[in-house]
Amino acid sequence: MARSTAFPSPEEARFGDVTEPITLRVVLAAIAGGTLGLAAMLPFVVGIPVALGVFQLAPLADIGTLIAGDGGPLVGAAVFAAGGAFVLPLFFVVTGSFLPPRNPRYLRGVTMSTLFWVTFLLLFWPGGSAFTNAVFVVATLLGHWVYGLVLGVTTHYLTGIPEHDV
């Protein structure tokens, strides 16, 4: 079966170099990857915990209260979504070229998301039974890996991830 030529393969994707500026196209590609990645990770960080009865709204409510005083979990969820759709993709645009592995470059999104998963653990730790904690650790790690993979592949396909010598 012939492959569509609409997008280059990951091996054929165009790569910027150190002299190219971060353009609106690169930013939009990363935001698209972050938005798609966020949607792809939701079954892991929300769906599985809800299905097993271990999902907690308190951490989202805490973020909502921190941001808006009396914001509640809805504001916390909006902040979480904005971070995943905009802030982390922009962070990836700036730092992606410096992250391992050297190849395939799209796995750098997984590296970045693993680093942010550690922070996620600290902010959202459920503090329940061993079962609750185990589900939380495994489901959220898988969710973050899916997020990073989707972010990396999308950015890689649309604009490429540049390689810088350090």
PDB file of C-alpha atoms in Angstrom, residues 81-149:
ATOM      1  CA  ALA A  81      -5.165  21.885  30.239  1.00  0.00           C
ATOM      2  CA  ALA A  82      -3.531  25.229  29.425  1.00  0.00           C
ATOM      3  CA  GLY A  83      -0.219  23.913  30.710  1.00  0.00           C
ATOM      4  CA  GLY A  84      -0.440  20.770  28.589  1.00  0.00           C
ATOM      5  CA  ALA A  85      -1.695  22.522  25.464  1.00  0.00           C
ATOM      6  CA  PHE A  86       0.462  25.670  25.548  1.00  0.00           C
ATOM      7  CA  VAL A  87       3.146  25.892  28.255  1.00  0.00           C
ATOM      8  CA  LEU A  88       4.762  22.453  27.919  1.00  0.00           C
ATOM      9  CA  PRO A  89       4.795  22.557  24.094  1.00  0.00           C
ATOM     10  CA  LEU A  90       6.580  25.930  24.233  1.00  0.00           C
ATOM     11  CA  PHE A  91       9.036  24.476  26.739  1.00  0.00           C
ATOM     12  CA  PHE A  92       9.586  21.586  24.315  1.00  0.00           C
ATOM     13  CA  VAL A  93      10.249  23.987  21.422  1.00  0.00           C
ATOM     14  CA  VAL A  94      12.979  25.670  23.450  1.00  0.00           C
ATOM     15  CA  THR A  95      14.561  22.604  25.094  1.00  0.00           C
ATOM     16  CA  GLY A  96      13.737  19.704  22.753  1.00  0.00           C
ATOM     17  CA  SER A  97      16.961  19.991  20.811  1.00  0.00           C
ATOM     18  CA  PHE A  98      19.003  19.422  23.973  1.00  0.00           C
ATOM     19  CA  LEU A  99      17.156  16.361  25.289  1.00  0.00           C
ATOM     20  CA  PRO A 100      18.086  12.721  24.770  1.00  0.00           C
ATOM     21  CA  PRO A 101      17.877  10.451  22.842  1.00  0.00           C
ATOM     22  CA  ARG A 102      19.884  11.544  19.844  1.00  0.00           C
ATOM     23  CA  ASN A 103      17.675   9.363  17.606  1.00  0.00           C
ATOM     24  CA  PRO A 104      14.810   9.031  17.036  1.00  0.00           C
ATOM     25  CA  ARG A 105      14.327  12.685  17.815  1.00  0.00           C
ATOM     26  CA  TYR A 106      10.580  12.454  18.413  1.00  0.00           C
ATOM     27  CA  LEU A 107      11.280  10.414  21.588  1.00  0.00           C
ATOM     28  CA  ARG A 108      12.624  13.618  23.136  1.00  0.00           C
ATOM     29  CA  GLY A 109       8.994  14.435  23.885  1.00  0.00           C
ATOM     30  CA  VAL A 110       8.860  11.300  26.050  1.00  0.00           C
ATOM     31  CA  THR A 111      12.023  12.409  27.859  1.00  0.00           C
ATOM     32  CA  MET A 112      10.513  15.821  28.596  1.00  0.00           C
ATOM     33  CA  SER A 113       7.173  14.401  29.709  1.00  0.00           C
ATOM     34  CA  THR A 114       8.917  11.957  32.060  1.00  0.00           C
ATOM     35  CA  LEU A 115      10.656  14.887  33.750  1.00  0.00           C
ATOM     36  CA  PHE A 116       7.332  16.684  34.189  1.00  0.00           C
ATOM     37  CA  TRP A 117       5.720  13.467  35.451  1.00  0.00           C
ATOM     38  CA  VAL A 118       7.920  13.672  38.556  1.00  0.00           C
ATOM     39  CA  THR A 119       6.431  17.091  39.339  1.00  0.00           C
ATOM     40  CA  PHE A 120       2.962  15.727  38.579  1.00  0.00           C
ATOM     41  CA  LEU A 121       3.550  13.000  41.196  1.00  0.00           C
ATOM     42  CA  LEU A 122       4.368  15.584  43.841  1.00  0.00           C
ATOM     43  CA  LEU A 123       1.417  17.847  43.024  1.00  0.00           C
ATOM     44  CA  PHE A 124      -1.254  15.186  42.610  1.00  0.00           C
ATOM     45  CA  TRP A 125      -0.122  12.370  44.950  1.00  0.00           C
ATOM     46  CA  PRO A 126      -3.324  10.685  46.180  1.00  0.00           C
ATOM     47  CA  GLY A 127      -1.881   9.438  49.468  1.00  0.00           C
ATOM     48  CA  GLY A 128      -4.299   6.520  49.691  1.00  0.00           C
ATOM     49  CA  SER A 129      -3.851   2.784  49.883  1.00  0.00           C
ATOM     50  CA  ALA A 130      -1.030   0.890  48.191  1.00  0.00           C
ATOM     51  CA  PHE A 131      -3.469   0.019  45.378  1.00  0.00           C
ATOM     52  CA  THR A 132      -4.421   3.669  44.861  1.00  0.00           C
ATOM     53  CA  ASN A 133      -0.796   4.763  44.825  1.00  0.00           C
ATOM     54  CA  ALA A 134       0.264   1.969  42.448  1.00  0.00           C
ATOM     55  CA  VAL A 135      -2.558   2.774  40.014  1.00  0.00           C
ATOM     56  CA  PHE A 136      -1.636   6.450  40.220  1.00  0.00           C
ATOM     57  CA  VAL A 137       2.064   5.860  39.503  1.00  0.00           C
ATOM     58  CA  VAL A 138       1.567   3.444  36.599  1.00  0.00           C
ATOM     59  CA  ALA A 139      -1.398   5.186  34.944  1.00  0.00           C
ATOM     60  CA  THR A 140       0.098   8.668  35.140  1.00  0.00           C
ATOM     61  CA  LEU A 141       3.516   7.512  33.897  1.00  0.00           C
ATOM     62  CA  LEU A 142       1.900   5.803  30.903  1.00  0.00           C
ATOM     63  CA  GLY A 143      -0.237   8.886  30.311  1.00  0.00           C
ATOM     64  CA  HIS A 144       2.773  11.187  30.369  1.00  0.00           C
ATOM     65  CA  TRP A 145       4.665   8.900  27.979  1.00  0.00           C
ATOM     66  CA  VAL A 146       1.716   8.951  25.576  1.00  0.00           C
ATOM     67  CA  TYR A 147       1.572  12.761  25.862  1.00  0.00           C
ATOM     68  CA  GLY A 148       5.297  13.094  25.148  1.00  0.00           C
ATOM     69  CA  LEU A 149       5.179  10.653  22.246  1.00  0.00           C
TER      70      LEU A 149
END
